[in-house]
Each structure stands twice: as structure tokens, then as C-alpha cells.
mmCIF file of C-alpha atoms in Angstrom:
data_model
loop_
_atom_site.group_PDB
_atom_site.id
_atom_site.type_symbol
_atom_site.label_atom_id
_atom_site.label_comp_id
_atom_site.label_asym_id
_atom_site.label_seq_id
_atom_site.Cartn_x
_atom_site.Cartn_y
_atom_site.Cartn_z
ATOM 1 C CA LYS A 1 -24.059 -5.907 1.387
ATOM 2 C CA SER A 2 -22.568 -3.282 3.719
ATOM 3 C CA PHE A 3 -23.313 -3.002 7.443
ATOM 4 C CA PRO A 4 -21.856 -0.829 10.209
ATOM 5 C CA ASP A 5 -19.239 -3.022 11.860
ATOM 6 C CA THR A 6 -16.171 -3.112 14.071
ATOM 7 C CA TYR A 7 -14.002 -5.279 11.867
ATOM 8 C CA ASP A 8 -12.485 -4.824 8.441
ATOM 9 C CA VAL A 9 -13.399 -7.665 6.105
ATOM 10 C CA GLU A 10 -11.388 -9.261 3.322
ATOM 11 C CA LEU A 11 -13.179 -11.417 0.758
ATOM 12 C CA ILE A 12 -11.337 -14.639 -0.061
ATOM 13 C CA ALA A 13 -12.299 -17.212 -2.696
ATOM 14 C CA LEU A 14 -10.721 -20.528 -1.671
ATOM 15 C CA MET A 15 -10.197 -22.764 -4.693
ATOM 16 C CA GLN A 16 -8.673 -26.174 -5.222
ATOM 17 C CA ARG A 17 -5.415 -26.053 -7.134
ATOM 18 C CA GLY A 18 -5.796 -27.531 -10.585
ATOM 19 C CA ASP A 19 -9.558 -26.940 -10.776
ATOM 20 C CA ALA A 20 -9.547 -25.249 -14.189
ATOM 21 C CA GLU A 21 -13.315 -24.717 -14.249
ATOM 22 C CA ALA A 22 -13.301 -22.869 -10.924
ATOM 23 C CA MET A 23 -10.270 -20.789 -11.866
ATOM 24 C CA GLU A 24 -12.100 -19.435 -14.913
ATOM 25 C CA SER A 25 -13.976 -17.168 -12.520
ATOM 26 C CA ALA A 26 -10.808 -15.907 -10.776
ATOM 27 C CA PRO A 27 -10.253 -12.748 -12.922
ATOM 28 C CA LEU A 28 -13.844 -11.658 -12.427
ATOM 29 C CA LEU A 29 -13.735 -12.280 -8.673
ATOM 30 C CA GLU A 30 -10.534 -10.272 -8.426
ATOM 31 C CA ALA A 31 -12.147 -7.444 -10.385
ATOM 32 C CA PHE A 32 -14.836 -7.312 -7.683
ATOM 33 C CA GLY A 33 -12.282 -7.143 -4.863
ATOM 34 C CA TRP A 34 -11.860 -10.804 -3.951
ATOM 35 C CA THR A 35 -8.509 -12.414 -3.195
ATOM 36 C CA VAL A 36 -8.280 -15.804 -4.894
ATOM 37 C CA VAL A 37 -6.335 -18.395 -2.897
ATOM 38 C CA GLU A 38 -5.413 -21.719 -4.513
ATOM 39 C CA LYS A 39 -4.714 -24.687 -2.250
ATOM 40 C CA ASP A 40 -4.172 -28.408 -2.646
ATOM 41 C CA LEU A 41 -6.437 -30.645 -0.592
ATOM 42 C CA PRO A 42 -5.145 -30.713 3.019
ATOM 43 C CA VAL A 43 -4.809 -34.501 2.738
ATOM 44 C CA ALA A 44 -4.511 -36.326 -0.571
ATOM 45 C CA ILE A 45 -6.050 -39.765 -1.012
ATOM 46 C CA SER A 46 -2.541 -41.200 -1.432
ATOM 47 C CA GLU A 47 -1.639 -40.051 2.105
ATOM 48 C CA ILE A 48 -4.450 -41.961 3.844
ATOM 49 C CA ASP A 49 -3.458 -45.194 5.583
ATOM 50 C CA ASN A 50 -6.864 -46.920 5.631
ATOM 51 C CA PRO A 51 -7.755 -48.255 2.124
ATOM 52 C CA LYS A 52 -11.428 -48.758 3.016
ATOM 53 C CA PHE A 53 -11.700 -45.185 4.235
ATOM 54 C CA CYS A 54 -10.057 -43.972 1.009
ATOM 55 C CA GLN A 55 -12.732 -45.741 -1.012
ATOM 56 C CA GLN A 56 -15.583 -44.322 1.104
ATOM 57 C CA PHE A 57 -14.094 -40.839 1.095
ATOM 58 C CA GLY A 58 -14.037 -40.772 -2.674
ATOM 59 C CA GLN A 59 -17.625 -42.015 -2.958
ATOM 60 C CA VAL A 60 -19.338 -39.188 -1.086
ATOM 61 C CA GLY A 61 -18.792 -36.657 -3.855
ATOM 62 C CA LYS A 62 -18.557 -32.969 -3.022
ATOM 63 C CA ILE A 63 -19.302 -33.677 0.632
ATOM 64 C CA GLY A 64 -16.061 -35.651 0.805
ATOM 65 C CA LEU A 65 -12.742 -34.801 -0.750
ATOM 66 C CA ALA A 66 -13.368 -31.237 -1.914
ATOM 67 C CA MET A 67 -15.111 -30.227 1.302
ATOM 68 C CA GLN A 68 -11.938 -30.704 3.326
ATOM 69 C CA LEU A 69 -10.465 -27.729 1.420
ATOM 70 C CA ARG A 70 -12.138 -25.397 3.932
ATOM 71 C CA LEU A 71 -9.890 -26.775 6.692
ATOM 72 C CA TRP A 72 -7.248 -24.369 5.342
ATOM 73 C CA CYS A 73 -9.200 -21.624 7.143
ATOM 74 C CA TYR A 74 -7.433 -22.792 10.313
ATOM 75 C CA THR A 75 -4.119 -21.617 8.821
ATOM 76 C CA PHE A 76 -5.148 -18.045 7.908
ATOM 77 C CA THR A 77 -3.439 -16.540 10.941
ATOM 78 C CA ALA A 78 -3.408 -13.014 9.481
ATOM 79 C CA PHE A 79 -7.103 -12.832 10.412
ATOM 80 C CA HIS A 80 -8.861 -12.601 13.777
ATOM 81 C CA ARG A 81 -11.640 -14.928 12.562
ATOM 82 C CA VAL A 82 -12.489 -16.612 9.267
ATOM 83 C CA VAL A 83 -16.145 -17.021 8.255
ATOM 84 C CA HIS A 84 -16.559 -19.724 5.639
ATOM 85 C CA LEU A 85 -19.815 -19.479 3.680
ATOM 86 C CA ASP A 86 -21.184 -21.635 0.898
ATOM 87 C CA ALA A 87 -21.834 -19.750 -2.334
ATOM 88 C CA ASP A 88 -25.615 -20.042 -1.868
ATOM 89 C CA ALA A 89 -25.616 -17.943 1.314
ATOM 90 C CA LEU A 90 -26.876 -14.440 2.048
ATOM 91 C CA VAL A 91 -25.726 -12.252 4.959
ATOM 92 C CA LEU A 92 -28.616 -10.097 6.146
ATOM 93 C CA GLN A 93 -27.306 -8.460 9.322
ATOM 94 C CA ASN A 94 -24.117 -7.569 11.147
ATOM 95 C CA MET A 95 -22.567 -10.574 12.935
ATOM 96 C CA ASP A 96 -19.731 -8.914 14.890
ATOM 97 C CA GLU A 97 -20.820 -10.739 18.045
ATOM 98 C CA LEU A 98 -19.458 -13.980 16.556
ATOM 99 C CA TYR A 99 -15.905 -12.683 16.333
ATOM 100 C CA GLU A 100 -15.407 -12.306 20.081
ATOM 101 C CA GLY A 101 -14.684 -14.949 22.676
ATOM 102 C CA ASP A 102 -12.160 -17.776 22.641
ATOM 103 C CA LYS A 103 -14.009 -20.573 20.815
ATOM 104 C CA GLU A 104 -12.111 -22.162 17.934
ATOM 105 C CA LEU A 105 -15.301 -23.011 16.040
ATOM 106 C CA LEU A 106 -18.844 -21.677 15.853
ATOM 107 C CA TYR A 107 -21.282 -23.706 13.760
ATOM 108 C CA THR A 108 -24.885 -24.796 13.284
ATOM 109 C CA GLY A 109 -26.096 -28.372 13.569
ATOM 110 C CA ASP A 110 -27.358 -30.344 10.576
ATOM 111 C CA TYR A 111 -29.989 -32.375 12.414
ATOM 112 C CA ILE A 112 -31.623 -33.873 9.349
ATOM 113 C CA ARG A 113 -28.590 -36.141 8.961
ATOM 114 C CA LYS A 114 -28.117 -36.858 12.683
ATOM 115 C CA LEU A 115 -29.783 -40.310 12.588
ATOM 116 C CA ARG A 116 -28.004 -42.489 15.179
ATOM 117 C CA SER A 117 -25.113 -40.127 15.837
ATOM 118 C CA PRO A 118 -24.917 -39.047 19.513
ATOM 119 C CA VAL A 119 -24.161 -35.469 18.431
ATOM 120 C CA PRO A 120 -25.414 -33.475 15.431
ATOM 121 C CA PRO A 121 -23.360 -33.218 12.251
ATOM 122 C CA VAL A 122 -21.803 -29.833 11.569
ATOM 123 C CA GLN A 123 -23.591 -27.952 8.782
ATOM 124 C CA ALA A 124 -20.538 -27.193 6.669
ATOM 125 C CA GLY A 125 -22.072 -24.231 4.812
ATOM 126 C CA PHE A 126 -21.395 -21.843 7.726
ATOM 127 C CA LEU A 127 -18.242 -22.074 9.837
ATOM 128 C CA VAL A 128 -16.698 -19.371 12.025
ATOM 129 C CA ILE A 129 -13.111 -20.439 12.655
ATOM 130 C CA LYS A 130 -10.407 -19.037 14.893
ATOM 131 C CA PRO A 131 -7.202 -19.719 12.906
ATOM 132 C CA THR A 132 -5.290 -22.347 14.874
ATOM 133 C CA PRO A 133 -2.501 -24.032 12.879
ATOM 134 C CA GLU A 134 -1.970 -26.781 15.447
ATOM 135 C CA ARG A 135 -5.614 -27.785 15.101
ATOM 136 C CA PHE A 136 -5.217 -27.889 11.332
ATOM 137 C CA GLN A 137 -2.290 -30.295 11.723
ATOM 138 C CA GLU A 138 -4.285 -32.452 14.124
ATOM 139 C CA LEU A 139 -7.173 -32.639 11.647
ATOM 140 C CA GLN A 140 -4.733 -33.592 8.894
ATOM 141 C CA ASN A 141 -3.340 -36.405 11.046
ATOM 142 C CA ILE A 142 -6.828 -37.748 11.806
ATOM 143 C CA LEU A 143 -7.662 -37.809 8.105
ATOM 144 C CA ARG A 144 -4.372 -39.528 7.281
ATOM 145 C CA ARG A 145 -5.116 -42.311 9.766
ATOM 146 C CA GLY A 146 -8.609 -42.695 8.346
ATOM 147 C CA ASP A 147 -9.888 -44.380 11.502
ATOM 148 C CA HIS A 148 -13.525 -44.201 10.451
ATOM 149 C CA GLY A 149 -16.046 -46.955 9.948
ATOM 150 C CA ARG A 150 -19.546 -48.141 10.757
ATOM 151 C CA LEU A 151 -19.181 -46.787 14.295
ATOM 152 C CA GLY A 152 -17.924 -43.397 13.158
ATOM 153 C CA TRP A 153 -14.576 -41.854 14.042
ATOM 154 C CA ALA A 154 -12.441 -44.104 16.290
ATOM 155 C CA LYS A 155 -15.629 -46.067 17.197
ATOM 156 C CA SER A 156 -17.030 -42.973 18.913
ATOM 157 C CA LYS A 157 -20.309 -43.215 16.918
ATOM 158 C CA ILE A 158 -19.652 -39.608 15.870
ATOM 159 C CA GLY A 159 -19.762 -39.335 12.095
ATOM 160 C CA ASN A 160 -21.610 -42.624 11.578
ATOM 161 C CA PHE A 161 -23.692 -41.198 8.734
ATOM 162 C CA TRP A 162 -23.341 -40.573 5.014
ATOM 163 C CA GLY A 163 -20.674 -37.881 4.560
ATOM 164 C CA GLY A 164 -19.407 -38.325 8.122
ATOM 165 C CA GLN A 165 -15.908 -38.951 6.744
ATOM 166 C CA SER A 166 -15.586 -35.252 5.959
ATOM 167 C CA ILE A 167 -16.360 -31.938 7.688
ATOM 168 C CA PRO A 168 -19.893 -32.860 8.942
ATOM 169 C CA GLY A 169 -18.500 -35.743 11.022
ATOM 170 C CA LEU A 170 -14.863 -34.783 11.428
ATOM 171 C CA LEU A 171 -15.445 -31.483 13.255
ATOM 172 C CA PRO A 172 -17.992 -32.897 15.748
ATOM 173 C CA TYR A 173 -15.487 -35.652 16.535
ATOM 174 C CA MET A 174 -12.776 -33.046 17.086
ATOM 175 C CA TYR A 175 -14.832 -30.755 19.304
ATOM 176 C CA ARG A 176 -17.339 -33.047 21.004
ATOM 177 C CA LYS A 177 -14.839 -35.829 21.728
ATOM 178 C CA LEU A 178 -11.212 -34.645 21.623
ATOM 179 C CA HIS A 179 -11.450 -30.958 22.548
ATOM 180 C CA GLN A 180 -14.682 -30.439 24.407
ATOM 181 C CA GLY A 181 -15.586 -26.856 25.224
ATOM 182 C CA LYS A 182 -13.621 -25.305 22.354
ATOM 183 C CA ALA A 183 -16.589 -25.014 19.984
ATOM 184 C CA ARG A 184 -20.120 -23.667 20.281
ATOM 185 C CA GLU A 185 -23.281 -24.490 18.373
ATOM 186 C CA LEU A 186 -25.277 -21.456 17.208
ATOM 187 C CA HIS A 187 -29.024 -21.102 16.866
ATOM 188 C CA ARG A 188 -29.760 -22.547 13.442
ATOM 189 C CA CYS A 189 -32.678 -20.209 12.695
ATOM 190 C CA THR A 190 -30.627 -17.066 13.332
ATOM 191 C CA TYR A 191 -27.367 -18.086 11.688
ATOM 192 C CA ASN A 192 -27.170 -20.227 8.552
ATOM 193 C CA CYS A 193 -30.966 -20.404 8.539
ATOM 194 C CA MET A 194 -32.255 -23.137 6.256
ATOM 195 C CA ALA A 195 -35.930 -23.563 5.430
ATOM 196 C CA ASN A 196 -36.038 -27.296 6.037
ATOM 197 C CA ASN A 197 -38.581 -29.354 7.938
ATOM 198 C CA PRO A 198 -37.362 -29.905 11.537
ATOM 199 C CA HIS A 199 -39.536 -33.030 11.890
ATOM 200 C CA ARG A 200 -39.008 -36.528 10.616
ATOM 201 C CA ALA A 201 -41.067 -37.198 7.487
ATOM 202 C CA GLY A 202 -44.732 -37.788 8.261
ATOM 203 C CA THR A 203 -44.301 -37.355 12.025
ATOM 204 C CA ASN A 204 -44.167 -34.683 14.719
ATOM 205 C CA LYS A 205 -40.867 -36.069 16.039
ATOM 206 C CA CYS A 206 -38.006 -33.568 15.978
ATOM 207 C CA TYR A 207 -34.765 -34.484 14.250
ATOM 208 C CA ASP A 208 -32.873 -32.938 17.164
ATOM 209 C CA GLY A 209 -34.556 -35.272 19.667
ATOM 210 C CA GLU A 210 -36.207 -32.449 21.589
ATOM 211 C CA ARG A 211 -39.925 -32.320 22.309
ATOM 212 C CA ASN A 212 -40.259 -28.878 20.696
ATOM 213 C CA CYS A 213 -37.822 -27.937 17.943
ATOM 214 C CA PRO A 214 -37.528 -24.557 16.201
ATOM 215 C CA ASP A 215 -39.134 -24.417 12.777
ATOM 216 C CA CYS A 216 -36.985 -21.929 10.861
ATOM 217 C CA ARG A 217 -39.620 -21.749 8.132
ATOM 218 C CA THR A 218 -41.819 -19.712 10.467
ATOM 219 C CA TYR A 219 -39.164 -17.164 11.440
ATOM 220 C CA ASN A 220 -39.469 -13.518 10.492
ATOM 221 C CA ILE A 221 -36.740 -12.285 8.184
ATOM 222 C CA SER A 222 -35.843 -9.602 10.755
ATOM 223 C CA SER A 223 -34.597 -12.333 13.128
ATOM 224 C CA VAL A 224 -32.361 -14.031 10.536
ATOM 225 C CA LYS A 225 -28.735 -12.889 10.320
ATOM 226 C CA SER A 226 -27.631 -15.217 7.533
ATOM 227 C CA PHE A 227 -29.587 -17.487 5.231
ATOM 228 C CA HIS A 228 -28.536 -20.624 3.370
ATOM 229 C CA PHE A 229 -30.543 -21.390 0.219
ATOM 230 C CA ALA A 230 -29.789 -25.123 0.292
ATOM 231 C CA SER A 231 -33.438 -26.063 0.904
ATOM 232 C CA CYS A 232 -35.199 -23.234 -0.948
ATOM 233 C CA GLY A 233 -32.887 -23.510 -3.944
ATOM 234 C CA PRO A 234 -30.715 -20.627 -5.187
ATOM 235 C CA PRO A 235 -32.471 -17.432 -6.339
ATOM 236 C CA TRP A 236 -30.580 -17.591 -9.633
ATOM 237 C CA SER A 237 -32.618 -20.689 -10.485
ATOM 238 C CA CYS A 238 -35.690 -18.411 -10.667
ATOM 239 C CA ILE A 239 -37.772 -20.917 -8.719
ATOM 240 C CA LEU A 240 -41.539 -20.721 -8.281
ATOM 241 C CA HIS A 241 -42.012 -21.820 -4.658
ATOM 242 C CA LYS A 242 -45.222 -23.825 -4.328
ATOM 243 C CA ASN A 243 -44.782 -25.627 -1.006
ATOM 244 C CA PRO A 244 -47.060 -23.769 1.448
ATOM 245 C CA ARG A 245 -44.824 -24.740 4.386
ATOM 246 C CA ASP A 246 -41.739 -22.894 3.164
ATOM 247 C CA GLN A 247 -43.188 -20.648 0.459
ATOM 248 C CA ARG A 248 -43.247 -17.483 2.588
ATOM 249 C CA ILE A 249 -39.668 -17.595 3.847
ATOM 250 C CA CYS A 250 -38.240 -18.805 0.519
ATOM 251 C CA ASN A 251 -39.969 -15.941 -1.290
ATOM 252 C CA GLU A 252 -38.814 -13.408 1.307
ATOM 253 C CA MET A 253 -35.225 -14.594 1.086
ATOM 254 C CA ASP A 254 -35.293 -14.623 -2.718
ATOM 255 C CA ALA A 255 -36.558 -11.038 -2.635
ATOM 256 C CA ALA A 256 -33.793 -10.059 -0.166
ATOM 257 C CA TRP A 257 -31.163 -11.602 -2.442
ATOM 258 C CA PHE A 258 -32.423 -9.726 -5.502
ATOM 259 C CA ARG A 259 -32.550 -6.466 -3.508
ATOM 260 C CA THR A 260 -28.925 -7.020 -2.515
ATOM 261 C CA ARG A 261 -27.948 -7.637 -6.127
ATOM 262 C CA ASP A 262 -29.873 -4.506 -7.151
ATOM 263 C CA GLU A 263 -27.964 -2.474 -4.546
ATOM 264 C CA MET A 264 -24.651 -3.788 -5.903
ATOM 265 C CA GLU A 265 -25.548 -3.005 -9.510
ATOM 266 C CA ARG A 266 -26.579 0.543 -8.668
ATOM 267 C CA LYS A 267 -23.342 1.148 -6.754
ATOM 268 C CA LEU A 268 -21.416 -0.065 -9.799
ATOM 269 C CA ASN A 269 -23.477 2.174 -12.099
ATOM 270 C CA ILE A 270 -24.497 -0.805 -14.213
ATOM 271 C CA ASN A 271 -26.995 -0.038 -16.945
ATOM 272 C CA LEU A 272 -30.219 -1.700 -15.752
ATOM 273 C CA SER A 273 -31.867 -1.755 -19.174
ATOM 274 C CA TYR A 274 -30.967 -5.454 -19.543
ATOM 275 C CA ARG A 275 -33.716 -6.370 -17.059
ATOM 276 C CA SER A 276 -37.208 -7.487 -17.972
ATOM 277 C CA THR A 277 -39.684 -4.614 -17.945
ATOM 278 C CA PRO A 278 -42.874 -4.573 -15.825
ATOM 279 C CA PRO A 279 -45.157 -6.354 -15.426
ATOM 280 C CA PHE A 280 -42.720 -9.099 -14.366
ATOM 281 C CA ASP A 281 -43.654 -12.770 -14.621
ATOM 282 C CA ASN A 282 -41.386 -13.176 -11.576
ATOM 283 C CA PRO A 283 -41.949 -9.942 -9.608
ATOM 284 C CA LEU A 284 -39.638 -10.740 -6.668
ATOM 285 C CA SER A 285 -36.659 -10.767 -9.042
ATOM 286 C CA LEU A 286 -36.957 -7.065 -9.981
ATOM 287 C CA GLY A 287 -36.682 -8.106 -13.611
ATOM 288 C CA MET A 288 -33.540 -10.231 -13.106
ATOM 289 C CA CYS A 289 -35.605 -13.303 -14.013
ATOM 290 C CA SER A 290 -37.792 -13.085 -17.105
ATOM 291 C CA GLY A 291 -39.991 -15.810 -15.653
ATOM 292 C CA TYR A 292 -39.656 -19.012 -13.636
ATOM 293 C CA GLY A 293 -36.913 -21.485 -14.485
ATOM 294 C CA GLU A 294 -33.120 -21.481 -14.374
ATOM 295 C CA VAL A 295 -32.699 -20.598 -18.061
ATOM 296 C CA LEU A 296 -34.681 -17.382 -17.503
ATOM 297 C CA TYR A 297 -32.125 -15.914 -15.107
ATOM 298 C CA LYS A 298 -30.374 -12.742 -16.277
ATOM 299 C CA GLN A 299 -26.729 -12.414 -15.301
ATOM 300 C CA VAL A 300 -25.175 -9.098 -14.342
ATOM 301 C CA PRO A 301 -23.693 -7.322 -17.375
ATOM 302 C CA TRP A 302 -20.119 -6.454 -16.524
ATOM 303 C CA VAL A 303 -17.807 -4.647 -18.956
ATOM 304 C CA GLU A 304 -14.155 -5.143 -18.083
ATOM 305 C CA SER A 305 -12.767 -3.093 -20.968
ATOM 306 C CA SER A 306 -13.826 -1.621 -24.285
ATOM 307 C CA THR A 307 -12.889 -4.840 -26.067
ATOM 308 C CA SER A 308 -14.051 -7.567 -23.703
ATOM 309 C CA ALA A 309 -17.239 -8.252 -21.800
ATOM 310 C CA HIS A 310 -18.063 -10.594 -18.941
ATOM 311 C CA THR A 311 -21.104 -11.486 -16.887
ATOM 312 C CA VAL A 312 -21.353 -12.409 -13.245
ATOM 313 C CA GLY A 313 -24.127 -14.293 -11.479
#
């Protein structure tokens, strides 16, 4: 989506070298103006000194090894700032205000996984990074030492939760322990808004420890600058939202995503006849879902040449 802004933007798809499945999408991404960058993991398992940490790191799935790939953003010194977004994110408004100032990291807290940690985990789906190669090297060195255990990183109690071996625990340790004042937490209902319950299950106690915590599910879409579909589920799953607590915002964000896709298709002069015709079983989708359920999602028809055809979700 296009907004009036001060900064030029380059779209970069950061992929792990050797990931054949991910690289299948590279030609299509490039056709849409993305630059595909292949990188090895910043630290390979074989480089880590602590065998127990190696075992734990490999057990936490995508939140572990592959997630550290985004640390390469610290090395992209050709850019003033790097905004790393998960694929299930939607930018709704201009965010130029985040690119000023001297902070190395802007982030939102992931309070649902805070548990006994003295500081909130970093929600890794939205990171605004000031490229700083020396910080990248320091993060590499911390990972190589692997000084993480039941008490978190270096017994600081930071990162003492599932997945704390990677970005969610590593960055809080870096900026709340080693380099205080060089990062800033953003309001989690404005940036990287997620429609999750701010209270512990079955209670009125806030995950963030405050007496009154913001409930992003109640926010008006006009106050949200970027949305993360992690709780609602991605629009391309054609979900029927039934939970009355998050139904409104999930539906509004689904509708915003489909409007954005519609805008893109019209700019590309794509023939819209592939869509379901009214009345839609799933009206928010503008005919891009023929009903509810992932298999009923309609991908974007994209013709690369007269002899080959591709689709993009």
C-alpha cells in the first residue's frame, strides 16, 4: 500500500541460503519489485560452545534457529533504518516517525510469554533496526557462547521462557541488560497490533503486570498503524471469526487486507473475473474467498509471459 512519506523504501525478502522451498518464490518476488537476499544463519549450531544450549536451540523450531536470520538487518548499512515484518503483517498508515531518533531498536513487547522474566520478550514480528554492524558482531558472540539456561541469559533471568534462546529473549538481554537506553518499546496496540487477550486466562490480571492493560481488541482501526495477524489468523485462510471478543477487529483487519490486495490488483490491471461473484459467502473477501476455509482462498492470477503462468498469494 502507498502512503505519502519522507523516505524511499526498498522491499527486501531475506531468505536462508539453501532453503529450496523458500527460493521457489524468489522469481515472483523479484517480478513484483522485491530484492531477494540469501544469507546463512548468523551463527551455525557447530559454532556454539555450549552443547546444552545447542540442543535447546534446535528444539524450539522456527522461533529458534531460523529466527536469528533477521539479525542480518543490523548489517544493512546502506539503509537509514530497516523494518523487519513477518509475512502475516499489514501496514495501514505511514510510520515515518519511527525512522528518526538514535535508538538502535524499536519493538513491541510480547507479554503473553513474559511469565517470570523481569522484562517482556521482544515480539519478533515487528523490529525497527538501526543498522549497527558492531552490534551484530556482539550478538553473534553471545550466541556462540550460548550462556543461556534456566535463569535466562548469563543468569540475568532475561529470556527464561520457551524461545528465549532466540530473538524474543536475546534482544531484551542486549538492550535491557548490556546496552540500556539504546532501544525503545512501542505501544503494542498502535504498532504490530495483535488481537490477543491481555489478561491471564480466566482472570482479570494483566500479563504486563499493570493494573490496567490496553486491550488491542477494542481499538479502532484508525488508531492502528500496523497489524499482525498472528492471533486472528491470516486472511488467506478465509477464516470465519466466531469469538465475540476479537471478532470485530479480526473482521476489520481481514477486510483491510483484502482491500489492499484489491488495490494492488487494479494497479496491475489484473483481470478480476477469477473472483467469486456476488452474493459472496465470505463478503469481506471481495470474492477472493469463495467461502470459509483455507482451501477456498483464490490466489492472484499473475501472467509472467505468454507461455508461463504463476499465482501469488
